[in-house]
Short mmCIF file of C-alpha atoms and ligand atoms in Angstrom, two decimals:
data_model
loop_
_atom_site.label_atom_id
_atom_site.label_comp_id
_atom_site.label_asym_id
_atom_site.label_seq_id
_atom_site.Cartn_x
_atom_site.Cartn_y
_atom_site.Cartn_z
CA MET A 1 214.09 41.70 95.99
CA THR A 2 212.57 43.24 99.05
CA ALA A 3 213.06 46.89 99.83
CA THR A 4 215.15 47.19 102.92
CA LEU A 5 215.80 50.58 104.44
CA THR A 6 219.28 50.08 105.80
CA ALA A 7 221.45 52.68 107.47
CA PRO A 8 222.19 55.37 104.93
CA VAL A 9 225.71 55.73 103.66
CA THR A 10 225.18 59.22 102.27
CA ALA A 11 223.67 61.37 104.99
CA ARG A 12 220.11 62.53 104.57
CA PRO A 13 220.32 66.28 104.05
CA ARG A 14 218.96 69.09 106.15
CA VAL A 15 216.11 71.00 104.53
CA ARG A 16 217.18 74.63 104.59
CA GLN A 17 214.52 76.38 102.61
CA THR A 18 210.74 75.88 102.40
CA ARG A 19 209.46 79.34 101.51
CA LEU A 20 208.65 81.16 98.26
CA LEU A 21 211.27 83.23 96.49
CA ILE A 22 209.72 86.46 95.26
CA ASP A 23 211.63 89.60 94.36
CA GLY A 24 214.78 88.37 96.06
CA GLN A 25 212.97 87.72 99.37
CA TRP A 26 212.04 84.44 101.01
CA ARG A 27 208.40 84.69 102.05
CA ASP A 28 205.49 82.68 103.37
CA SER A 29 202.55 82.41 101.03
CA VAL A 30 200.00 85.22 101.39
CA SER A 31 197.37 82.70 102.51
CA GLY A 32 199.79 81.23 105.05
CA LYS A 33 199.03 77.79 103.63
CA THR A 34 201.63 75.04 103.39
CA PHE A 35 201.71 71.55 101.90
CA ALA A 36 203.66 68.49 102.95
CA THR A 37 206.36 67.00 100.77
CA ILE A 38 206.71 63.27 101.34
CA ASP A 39 209.71 60.93 101.33
CA PRO A 40 208.53 58.23 98.89
CA ALA A 41 210.86 55.64 100.44
CA THR A 42 209.30 55.90 103.90
CA GLU A 43 205.97 57.66 103.20
CA MET A 44 206.92 60.07 106.00
CA LYS A 45 206.66 63.84 105.74
CA ILE A 46 209.95 65.57 104.99
CA ALA A 47 208.83 69.17 105.41
CA ASP A 48 205.96 71.60 105.07
CA VAL A 49 206.49 73.92 102.13
CA ALA A 50 204.81 77.29 101.54
CA GLU A 51 201.91 76.77 99.13
CA GLY A 52 201.72 79.48 96.51
CA ASP A 53 198.47 80.25 94.76
CA ARG A 54 197.07 82.95 92.46
CA THR A 55 197.98 85.83 94.79
CA ASP A 56 201.59 84.70 95.19
CA ILE A 57 201.90 84.08 91.46
CA ASP A 58 200.67 87.62 90.85
CA LEU A 59 203.34 89.02 93.18
CA ALA A 60 206.02 86.88 91.55
CA VAL A 61 204.99 87.90 88.04
CA LYS A 62 204.99 91.57 89.04
CA ALA A 63 208.49 91.17 90.47
CA ALA A 64 209.68 89.41 87.32
CA ARG A 65 208.12 92.12 85.12
CA LYS A 66 209.77 94.87 87.12
CA ALA A 67 213.12 93.08 86.96
CA PHE A 68 212.72 92.59 83.22
CA GLU A 69 211.90 96.22 82.54
CA THR A 70 213.97 98.18 85.03
CA GLY A 71 216.89 97.66 87.36
CA PRO A 72 220.22 96.03 86.73
CA TRP A 73 219.10 93.03 84.63
CA PRO A 74 218.10 94.70 81.32
CA ALA A 75 221.06 97.08 81.65
CA MET A 76 223.55 94.28 82.29
CA ASP A 77 225.82 93.34 79.42
CA ALA A 78 225.52 89.84 78.08
CA ARG A 79 228.96 88.74 79.27
CA HIS A 80 228.00 89.58 82.82
CA ARG A 81 224.84 87.46 82.51
CA GLY A 82 227.10 84.64 81.34
CA ARG A 83 229.38 85.14 84.33
CA LEU A 84 226.42 84.86 86.73
CA LEU A 85 225.44 81.58 85.08
CA TYR A 86 229.01 80.27 85.41
CA LYS A 87 228.98 81.32 89.04
CA LEU A 88 225.72 79.48 89.66
CA ALA A 89 227.21 76.37 88.01
CA ASP A 90 230.25 76.64 90.30
CA LEU A 91 228.04 76.95 93.38
CA ILE A 92 226.03 73.91 92.31
CA GLU A 93 229.26 71.99 91.86
CA LYS A 94 230.46 73.07 95.29
CA ASN A 95 227.19 71.89 96.86
CA LYS A 96 226.58 68.90 94.64
CA GLU A 97 226.53 66.26 97.37
CA GLU A 98 223.93 68.20 99.31
CA LEU A 99 221.81 68.87 96.22
CA ALA A 100 222.03 65.23 95.12
CA ALA A 101 220.98 64.06 98.57
CA LEU A 102 218.07 66.51 98.65
CA GLU A 103 216.95 65.29 95.22
CA THR A 104 217.14 61.68 96.41
CA LEU A 105 215.20 62.50 99.57
CA ASP A 106 212.36 64.30 97.81
CA ASN A 107 212.14 62.19 94.64
CA GLY A 108 213.34 58.76 95.78
CA LYS A 109 215.92 58.30 93.02
CA PRO A 110 219.04 56.36 94.00
CA ILE A 111 221.83 58.54 95.31
CA LYS A 112 224.26 57.03 92.82
CA ASP A 113 222.06 58.33 89.99
CA SER A 114 221.61 61.80 91.52
CA LEU A 115 225.38 62.05 91.91
CA ALA A 116 226.47 60.47 88.63
CA ALA A 117 223.69 61.59 86.28
CA ASP A 118 221.49 64.44 87.47
CA LEU A 119 224.07 66.75 89.04
CA PRO A 120 226.75 66.54 86.32
CA LEU A 121 224.11 67.17 83.64
CA VAL A 122 222.75 70.13 85.59
CA ILE A 123 226.18 71.71 86.00
CA ASP A 124 227.07 71.12 82.36
CA CYS A 125 223.80 72.62 81.15
CA PHE A 126 224.33 75.85 83.12
CA ARG A 127 227.90 76.15 81.81
CA TYR A 128 226.79 75.44 78.26
CA TYR A 129 224.22 78.27 78.34
CA ALA A 130 226.59 80.56 80.24
CA GLY A 131 228.75 80.38 77.12
CA TRP A 132 225.83 81.37 74.90
CA ALA A 133 224.90 84.55 76.79
CA ASP A 134 227.15 86.81 74.70
CA LYS A 135 226.70 84.89 71.45
CA ILE A 136 223.02 85.52 70.84
CA HIS A 137 222.91 88.01 68.00
CA GLY A 138 220.97 89.02 64.93
CA GLN A 139 221.93 89.49 61.32
CA VAL A 140 222.48 92.28 58.84
CA ILE A 141 220.12 91.63 55.93
CA PRO A 142 220.59 92.92 52.39
CA VAL A 143 217.24 94.38 51.32
CA ARG A 144 215.96 96.20 48.26
CA GLY A 145 216.21 99.98 48.32
CA ASN A 146 218.25 102.38 50.29
CA TYR A 147 217.80 100.80 53.69
CA PHE A 148 220.05 99.31 56.29
CA THR A 149 218.21 96.36 57.84
CA TYR A 150 219.25 94.24 60.77
CA THR A 151 217.67 91.90 63.27
CA ARG A 152 218.05 91.76 67.02
CA ARG A 153 217.30 88.76 69.17
CA GLU A 154 215.63 90.18 72.22
CA PRO A 155 214.53 88.28 75.31
CA VAL A 156 210.90 87.18 75.11
CA GLY A 157 210.18 88.72 78.53
CA VAL A 158 208.83 87.02 81.64
CA ALA A 159 209.02 83.26 81.30
CA GLY A 160 206.63 81.09 83.29
CA GLN A 161 208.23 77.68 83.75
CA ILE A 162 206.30 74.67 84.99
CA ILE A 163 208.27 71.52 85.64
CA PRO A 164 207.66 67.92 86.67
CA TRP A 165 209.09 65.81 89.46
CA ASN A 166 211.12 63.16 87.62
CA PHE A 167 214.32 65.23 87.17
CA PRO A 168 213.58 68.33 89.26
CA LEU A 169 217.01 69.97 89.12
CA LEU A 170 217.73 68.99 85.54
CA MET A 171 214.42 70.39 84.34
CA ILE A 172 215.31 73.66 86.05
CA ALA A 173 218.70 73.70 84.30
CA TRP A 174 217.07 73.10 80.91
CA LYS A 175 214.71 76.00 81.54
CA TRP A 176 216.75 78.54 83.49
CA GLY A 177 219.91 78.13 81.38
CA PRO A 178 218.55 79.41 78.04
CA ALA A 179 216.08 81.84 79.65
CA LEU A 180 218.77 83.60 81.68
CA ALA A 181 221.32 83.52 78.86
CA ALA A 182 218.74 85.26 76.65
CA GLY A 183 217.98 87.90 79.31
CA CYS A 184 214.51 86.78 80.36
CA THR A 185 213.20 86.85 83.90
CA ILE A 186 211.57 83.80 85.43
CA VAL A 187 208.70 82.57 87.55
CA LEU A 188 209.26 78.88 88.22
CA LYS A 189 206.61 76.55 89.55
CA PRO A 190 208.22 73.28 90.64
CA ALA A 191 206.17 70.11 90.89
CA GLU A 192 204.26 69.72 94.14
CA GLN A 193 205.94 66.34 94.75
CA THR A 194 209.49 67.73 94.61
CA PRO A 195 209.84 71.40 95.55
CA LEU A 196 212.94 71.16 97.75
CA THR A 197 215.86 71.28 95.31
CA ALA A 198 214.30 74.18 93.41
CA LEU A 199 214.24 76.22 96.62
CA ARG A 200 217.85 75.33 97.46
CA LEU A 201 218.84 76.29 93.93
CA GLY A 202 217.05 79.60 94.47
CA GLU A 203 219.30 80.21 97.46
CA LEU A 204 222.38 79.47 95.36
CA ALA A 205 221.11 81.79 92.60
CA MET A 206 220.80 84.59 95.14
CA GLU A 207 224.32 83.80 96.38
CA ALA A 208 225.59 83.89 92.78
CA GLY A 209 224.27 87.44 92.52
CA PHE A 210 221.27 87.30 90.20
CA PRO A 211 219.39 90.55 90.83
CA ALA A 212 216.13 90.49 92.82
CA GLY A 213 213.12 89.48 90.73
CA VAL A 214 215.09 87.81 87.94
CA ILE A 215 214.39 84.37 89.41
CA ASN A 216 211.19 83.80 91.36
CA ILE A 217 210.09 80.40 92.67
CA VAL A 218 206.53 79.59 93.69
CA PRO A 219 205.86 76.00 94.76
CA GLY A 220 202.21 75.02 94.68
CA PHE A 221 199.70 72.88 92.84
CA GLY A 222 198.97 72.72 89.13
CA PRO A 223 195.32 73.80 89.01
CA THR A 224 196.00 76.75 91.35
CA ALA A 225 199.55 78.15 91.09
CA GLY A 226 200.26 76.55 87.68
CA ALA A 227 197.00 77.71 86.12
CA ALA A 228 197.46 81.24 87.53
CA LEU A 229 200.88 81.45 85.90
CA VAL A 230 199.50 80.30 82.54
CA GLU A 231 196.64 82.81 82.68
CA HIS A 232 198.60 85.81 83.94
CA PRO A 233 198.76 88.59 81.34
CA GLY A 234 202.16 89.66 82.66
CA VAL A 235 203.75 86.38 81.53
CA ASP A 236 205.04 86.30 77.94
CA LYS A 237 205.91 82.66 77.60
CA ILE A 238 205.17 79.31 79.18
CA ALA A 239 207.66 76.47 79.08
CA PHE A 240 206.11 73.28 80.35
CA THR A 241 207.31 69.73 80.89
CA GLY A 242 204.77 67.14 81.95
CA GLU A 243 201.83 65.16 80.62
CA TYR A 244 200.22 65.89 77.26
CA ARG A 245 196.82 66.19 78.92
CA THR A 246 198.13 69.03 81.09
CA ALA A 247 199.68 70.63 78.00
CA GLN A 248 196.27 70.59 76.32
CA VAL A 249 194.79 72.50 79.28
CA ILE A 250 197.74 74.92 79.26
CA MET A 251 197.55 75.53 75.50
CA LYS A 252 193.87 76.36 75.75
CA ALA A 253 194.36 78.73 78.67
CA ALA A 254 197.44 80.34 77.10
CA SER A 255 195.46 81.09 73.94
CA GLN A 256 193.61 83.84 75.81
CA THR A 257 196.76 85.94 75.95
CA LEU A 258 198.47 84.25 72.96
CA LYS A 259 201.46 83.32 75.06
CA ARG A 260 204.32 81.54 73.42
CA VAL A 261 204.28 77.93 74.59
CA THR A 262 206.84 75.17 74.42
CA PHE A 263 206.09 71.69 75.61
CA GLU A 264 208.17 68.65 76.43
CA LEU A 265 205.71 65.82 77.02
CA GLY A 266 205.48 62.08 77.31
CA GLY A 267 206.33 59.17 75.10
CA LYS A 268 205.99 55.49 74.35
CA SER A 269 209.37 55.18 72.77
CA PRO A 270 210.21 52.19 70.57
CA ASN A 271 213.52 50.46 71.19
CA VAL A 272 214.23 48.25 68.18
CA VAL A 273 216.69 45.35 68.37
CA PHE A 274 217.71 43.66 65.12
CA ALA A 275 219.13 40.14 65.11
CA ASP A 276 222.53 41.39 63.89
CA ALA A 277 223.02 43.71 66.89
CA ASP A 278 225.60 43.30 69.62
CA LEU A 279 223.02 41.60 71.81
CA ASP A 280 224.81 42.13 75.10
CA ALA A 281 225.06 45.85 74.48
CA ALA A 282 221.42 45.91 73.38
CA VAL A 283 220.36 44.08 76.56
CA GLU A 284 222.12 46.69 78.63
CA GLY A 285 220.50 49.46 76.56
CA ALA A 286 217.05 47.90 76.86
CA HIS A 287 217.47 47.49 80.60
CA PHE A 288 218.87 50.96 81.28
CA GLY A 289 216.61 52.63 78.67
CA LEU A 290 213.51 51.55 80.56
CA PHE A 291 214.43 51.08 84.21
CA PHE A 292 216.63 54.15 84.70
CA ASN A 293 215.02 56.55 87.18
CA GLN A 294 212.43 53.90 88.17
CA GLY A 295 211.05 54.07 84.63
CA GLN A 296 210.06 57.68 85.24
CA CYS A 297 211.59 59.10 82.06
CA CYS A 298 209.59 60.75 79.31
CA CYS A 299 211.84 59.03 76.76
CA ALA A 300 211.82 55.58 78.43
CA GLY A 301 212.22 52.78 75.88
CA SER A 302 208.95 51.20 76.96
CA ARG A 303 208.16 49.31 73.73
CA LEU A 304 210.99 46.88 73.16
CA PHE A 305 210.74 45.42 69.64
CA ILE A 306 212.93 42.33 69.20
CA GLU A 307 213.52 40.61 65.88
CA GLU A 308 211.85 37.22 66.08
CA SER A 309 214.93 35.09 65.38
CA VAL A 310 216.75 36.36 68.50
CA HIS A 311 213.74 36.92 70.71
CA ASP A 312 214.20 33.94 73.05
CA GLU A 313 217.94 34.42 73.47
CA PHE A 314 217.50 38.14 74.03
CA VAL A 315 214.70 37.79 76.56
CA ALA A 316 216.71 35.23 78.55
CA LYS A 317 219.66 37.62 78.77
CA LEU A 318 217.40 40.54 79.62
CA LEU A 319 215.69 38.66 82.44
CA HIS A 320 219.04 37.66 83.85
CA SER A 321 220.05 41.31 83.97
CA VAL A 322 216.73 42.69 85.27
CA LYS A 323 216.58 40.13 88.09
CA LYS A 324 219.87 41.51 89.39
CA ARG A 325 218.43 44.96 90.00
CA LYS A 326 218.84 45.97 93.61
CA ILE A 327 215.76 47.72 94.99
CA GLY A 328 215.83 49.53 98.27
CA ASP A 329 216.93 52.53 100.27
CA PRO A 330 217.78 55.22 97.73
CA PHE A 331 220.53 56.46 100.07
CA ASP A 332 222.37 53.14 99.85
CA PRO A 333 225.00 53.63 97.12
CA ALA A 334 224.45 50.05 95.90
CA THR A 335 220.74 50.66 95.17
CA ASP A 336 219.70 50.56 91.51
CA GLN A 337 216.04 51.30 92.01
CA GLY A 338 214.27 53.44 94.57
CA PRO A 339 210.57 54.06 95.11
CA GLN A 340 208.19 55.68 92.61
CA VAL A 341 207.66 59.34 93.39
CA ASP A 342 204.24 59.18 95.04
CA LYS A 343 201.15 57.14 95.77
CA ALA A 344 199.31 58.34 92.67
CA GLN A 345 202.10 57.17 90.34
CA TYR A 346 202.49 53.95 92.29
CA ASP A 347 198.75 53.17 92.00
CA LYS A 348 198.73 54.01 88.30
CA ILE A 349 201.64 51.66 87.59
CA LEU A 350 200.09 48.80 89.55
CA HIS A 351 196.89 49.36 87.60
CA TYR A 352 198.79 48.93 84.31
CA ILE A 353 200.52 45.81 85.58
CA GLU A 354 197.12 44.29 86.35
CA ALA A 355 195.81 45.40 82.94
CA GLY A 356 198.79 43.73 81.23
CA LYS A 357 198.04 40.46 83.02
CA LYS A 358 194.33 40.65 82.20
CA GLU A 359 194.93 41.52 78.55
CA GLY A 360 196.97 38.33 78.12
CA ALA A 361 200.59 39.47 78.22
CA ARG A 362 203.01 37.09 79.97
CA CYS A 363 204.59 38.55 83.11
CA LEU A 364 208.13 37.16 83.14
CA THR A 365 209.35 38.87 86.27
CA GLY A 366 208.07 41.32 88.85
CA GLY A 367 204.40 42.18 88.61
CA GLY A 368 203.67 43.78 91.95
CA ARG A 369 204.69 45.81 94.96
CA ASP A 370 208.09 45.43 96.54
CA GLY A 371 208.17 45.37 100.34
CA ASP A 372 205.44 46.81 102.55
CA LYS A 373 206.56 50.39 103.08
CA GLY A 374 207.30 53.09 100.51
CA PHE A 375 206.21 53.25 96.90
CA PHE A 376 208.48 50.46 95.63
CA ILE A 377 207.49 48.41 92.59
CA GLN A 378 209.24 45.29 91.32
CA PRO A 379 211.01 45.63 87.99
CA THR A 380 208.47 44.08 85.65
CA VAL A 381 208.89 42.57 82.19
CA PHE A 382 205.95 41.53 80.03
CA ASP A 383 206.43 39.28 77.02
CA ASN A 384 203.91 38.37 74.28
CA VAL A 385 202.70 41.95 74.23
CA THR A 386 200.59 42.97 71.26
CA ASP A 387 200.25 46.47 69.84
CA LYS A 388 196.75 47.16 71.13
CA MET A 389 197.27 46.22 74.77
CA SER A 390 197.21 49.19 77.11
CA ILE A 391 200.76 48.37 78.26
CA ALA A 392 201.85 48.86 74.62
CA THR A 393 199.93 52.07 73.97
CA ASP A 394 199.92 54.08 77.21
CA GLU A 395 202.75 55.83 78.95
CA ILE A 396 203.12 53.94 82.25
CA PHE A 397 206.00 55.98 83.70
CA GLY A 398 207.20 53.12 85.82
CA PRO A 399 209.45 50.03 85.84
CA VAL A 400 207.31 48.07 83.38
CA LEU A 401 208.79 46.87 80.10
CA SER A 402 206.69 45.55 77.21
CA VAL A 403 208.42 43.13 74.83
CA LEU A 404 207.06 42.83 71.29
CA LYS A 405 208.33 40.65 68.41
CA PHE A 406 208.83 41.73 64.79
CA ARG A 407 209.91 40.12 61.50
CA ASP A 408 211.11 42.85 59.14
CA ILE A 409 212.09 46.48 58.95
CA ASN A 410 208.97 47.83 57.22
CA GLU A 411 206.75 46.14 59.75
CA VAL A 412 208.70 47.49 62.70
CA VAL A 413 208.78 51.04 61.29
CA ASP A 414 204.99 51.01 60.88
CA ARG A 415 204.45 49.62 64.35
CA ALA A 416 207.00 51.97 65.95
CA ASN A 417 205.16 54.91 64.39
CA ASN A 418 201.73 53.63 65.36
CA THR A 419 201.42 55.96 68.35
CA PHE A 420 200.47 59.57 68.88
CA TYR A 421 203.74 60.03 70.73
CA GLY A 422 207.06 60.82 69.05
CA LEU A 423 209.66 61.70 71.64
CA ALA A 424 212.49 59.21 71.17
CA ALA A 425 213.45 55.90 69.63
CA ALA A 426 216.47 53.62 69.51
CA VAL A 427 217.80 51.00 67.15
CA TRP A 428 220.40 48.30 67.76
CA THR A 429 222.10 46.87 64.67
CA ARG A 430 225.53 46.47 63.08
CA ASP A 431 224.06 47.34 59.67
CA VAL A 432 224.53 51.04 59.02
CA GLY A 433 221.83 51.00 56.36
CA LYS A 434 219.23 49.69 58.80
CA ALA A 435 220.38 52.19 61.41
CA HIS A 436 219.85 55.11 59.04
CA ALA A 437 216.55 53.72 57.80
CA ILE A 438 215.17 53.60 61.32
CA ALA A 439 216.71 56.95 62.23
CA HIS A 440 215.03 58.60 59.23
CA ARG A 441 211.72 56.80 59.13
CA VAL A 442 210.72 56.75 62.78
CA ARG A 443 208.92 59.97 63.68
CA ALA A 444 210.62 60.96 66.91
CA GLY A 445 212.61 63.94 68.17
CA THR A 446 215.67 61.87 69.10
CA VAL A 447 216.87 58.55 67.69
CA TRP A 448 219.67 56.72 69.45
CA VAL A 449 221.70 54.19 67.46
CA ASN A 450 223.41 51.48 69.52
CA CYS A 451 222.96 53.57 72.66
CA TYR A 452 220.15 54.92 74.83
CA ASP A 453 219.48 58.02 76.93
CA VAL A 454 222.58 59.83 75.73
CA PHE A 455 221.98 63.48 76.53
CA ASP A 456 224.11 66.52 75.98
CA ALA A 457 223.34 70.16 76.72
CA ALA A 458 224.39 70.97 73.14
CA ALA A 459 222.00 68.51 71.45
CA PRO A 460 218.35 69.56 70.97
CA PHE A 461 215.69 67.44 72.64
CA GLY A 462 211.92 67.42 72.18
CA GLY A 463 209.01 65.67 70.61
CA PHE A 464 207.23 65.09 67.32
CA LYS A 465 203.44 64.72 67.39
CA MET A 466 201.89 64.80 70.87
CA SER A 467 205.25 64.47 72.60
CA GLY A 468 205.90 68.16 72.44
CA MET A 469 206.31 71.45 70.74
CA GLY A 470 209.66 73.17 70.26
CA ARG A 471 213.05 71.90 71.31
CA GLU A 472 215.03 72.35 74.49
CA LEU A 473 218.83 72.30 74.78
CA GLY A 474 221.41 73.31 72.21
CA GLU A 475 221.27 76.50 70.20
CA LYS A 476 217.66 75.59 69.36
CA GLY A 477 216.71 75.94 73.02
CA LEU A 478 217.49 79.66 72.84
CA ASP A 479 214.72 80.20 70.27
CA ASN A 480 212.18 79.54 73.03
CA TYR A 481 213.36 82.61 74.92
CA THR A 482 214.00 85.13 72.17
CA GLU A 483 211.90 87.33 69.90
CA VAL A 484 213.34 88.49 66.59
CA LYS A 485 213.09 92.23 66.00
CA THR A 486 213.75 93.70 62.56
CA VAL A 487 215.15 97.22 62.43
CA VAL A 488 214.95 99.08 59.12
CA ILE A 489 216.89 102.34 58.74
CA ALA A 490 216.58 104.68 55.80
CA LYS A 491 220.14 105.45 54.76
CA ASP A 492 219.48 109.03 53.75
P1 ADP B 1 202.47 64.41 86.38
O1 ADP B 1 201.17 63.67 86.21
O2 ADP B 1 203.63 63.65 85.95
O3 ADP B 1 202.61 65.02 87.73
P2 ADP B 1 201.60 66.88 85.24
O4 ADP B 1 201.53 67.28 83.82
O5 ADP B 1 200.31 66.71 85.98
O6 ADP B 1 202.45 65.56 85.30
O7 ADP B 1 202.48 67.88 86.09
C1 ADP B 1 203.62 68.54 85.64
C2 ADP B 1 203.62 69.94 86.19
O8 ADP B 1 202.47 70.62 85.70
C3 ADP B 1 203.54 70.04 87.71
O9 ADP B 1 204.34 71.13 88.13
C4 ADP B 1 202.08 70.33 87.97
O10 ADP B 1 201.82 71.01 89.18
C5 ADP B 1 201.76 71.22 86.78
N1 ADP B 1 200.32 71.29 86.44
C6 ADP B 1 199.38 70.35 86.60
N2 ADP B 1 198.18 70.79 86.17
C7 ADP B 1 198.35 72.06 85.73
C8 ADP B 1 197.49 73.06 85.17
N3 ADP B 1 196.19 72.86 84.99
N4 ADP B 1 198.03 74.25 84.83
C9 ADP B 1 199.36 74.48 84.98
N5 ADP B 1 200.20 73.59 85.52
C10 ADP B 1 199.73 72.39 85.89
#
């Protein structure tokens, strides 16, 4: 399983846009600084991108404020906002090969995944929220006395959106869709590892006809551009996806201006396989639930609990399947696994693999680097993992699966819940009673039964405990971008 960079089948895309989008204009950063974005498959520079900092964020926030308060956006009727979102979805669809290729280039994810997973979910999410734009409304409330009382759901204002690098376009869709449907304006800070698709999407948004200042995009680094966005008094709300440690910093800083915050953070999701499950389906779910996207999923099923009586049979099947993974050039359509996104992630994952070995887990396959160029890591499976090992407690965010054994349902519920995370969980069983028991007793924002990683724009997603605050997607996702106003009118 050596990474070979063969001739690409899907062409590597041209990088069209590397500047900041502020007030409808593409600009260099005020400082003139740029940063390099790297191809994780080759470790070569792809492009230099304008590096926004506090000054650029200030300009972007001012543009977003102006667009929120004056101009065509607040005067536009809701159906028209919906039409712009539909138009953006259509433009994404028209350019989906290019966007998928750009995502693969910047992030390293296999082109087959960008094309079959990321892009369709992105398009669907924009269409889903396009449909909501003219369906966000308040209520008439019967109150005591001679008053007519109703509520309005108004846009929260300027939304600062800070996203990670694992699903760059999809995280934009989850954030722009509800914000724009609700009538907010946006300052987006993409992750420094993957700014390119955000900028291309900005071009498409301009082409779709969103008015100047409604969508602003400022690539840059977390402690500079990100922190400036969180601290800016002109921003009403921060929506953040990333690590819980960053969320702690953001929450503290946002408290100064009492910004609304919503967080979608990490996880150490339990994937529970009972002996009565369809084992072949569960093997596929365990494999896909962890290794999809190089293991770089906040909801990765990284703690695989297997009922003792089927452990050996299950692990044998799992190994057979994992050993077939094809690692290599993400532009090869046959590739299952590309490189990790950057050197920092790659080093962190290798550190956990070493820790797993030292702490006494049994490495059944993988366990190191793949090839000698690019940030490729072998798909790794550890058996004999115990609950206190760091590979069972910490989010690794890489292709490293920890297998744990259990005997009964109460034990596995306790152990599944023995984490400060609570993003997702899955259970594999043919017993509907057990399925419901796990679904109800495991403290996680999503529980999959006999499936894994099934997402839909209509179904809310988010975390219990330190995996998040608030929910994205679905009708729930609109709450993040609306304020409720109560209007009380004396009848005479
Ligand atoms: P990861 O370790 O996976 O990169 P982070 O939470 O560090 O996750 O990053 C997610 C996003 O948060 C990125 O866009 C990053 O630039 C941004 N970020 C990092 N630190 C801060 C910060 N102090 N304030 C605001 N944003 C930040």
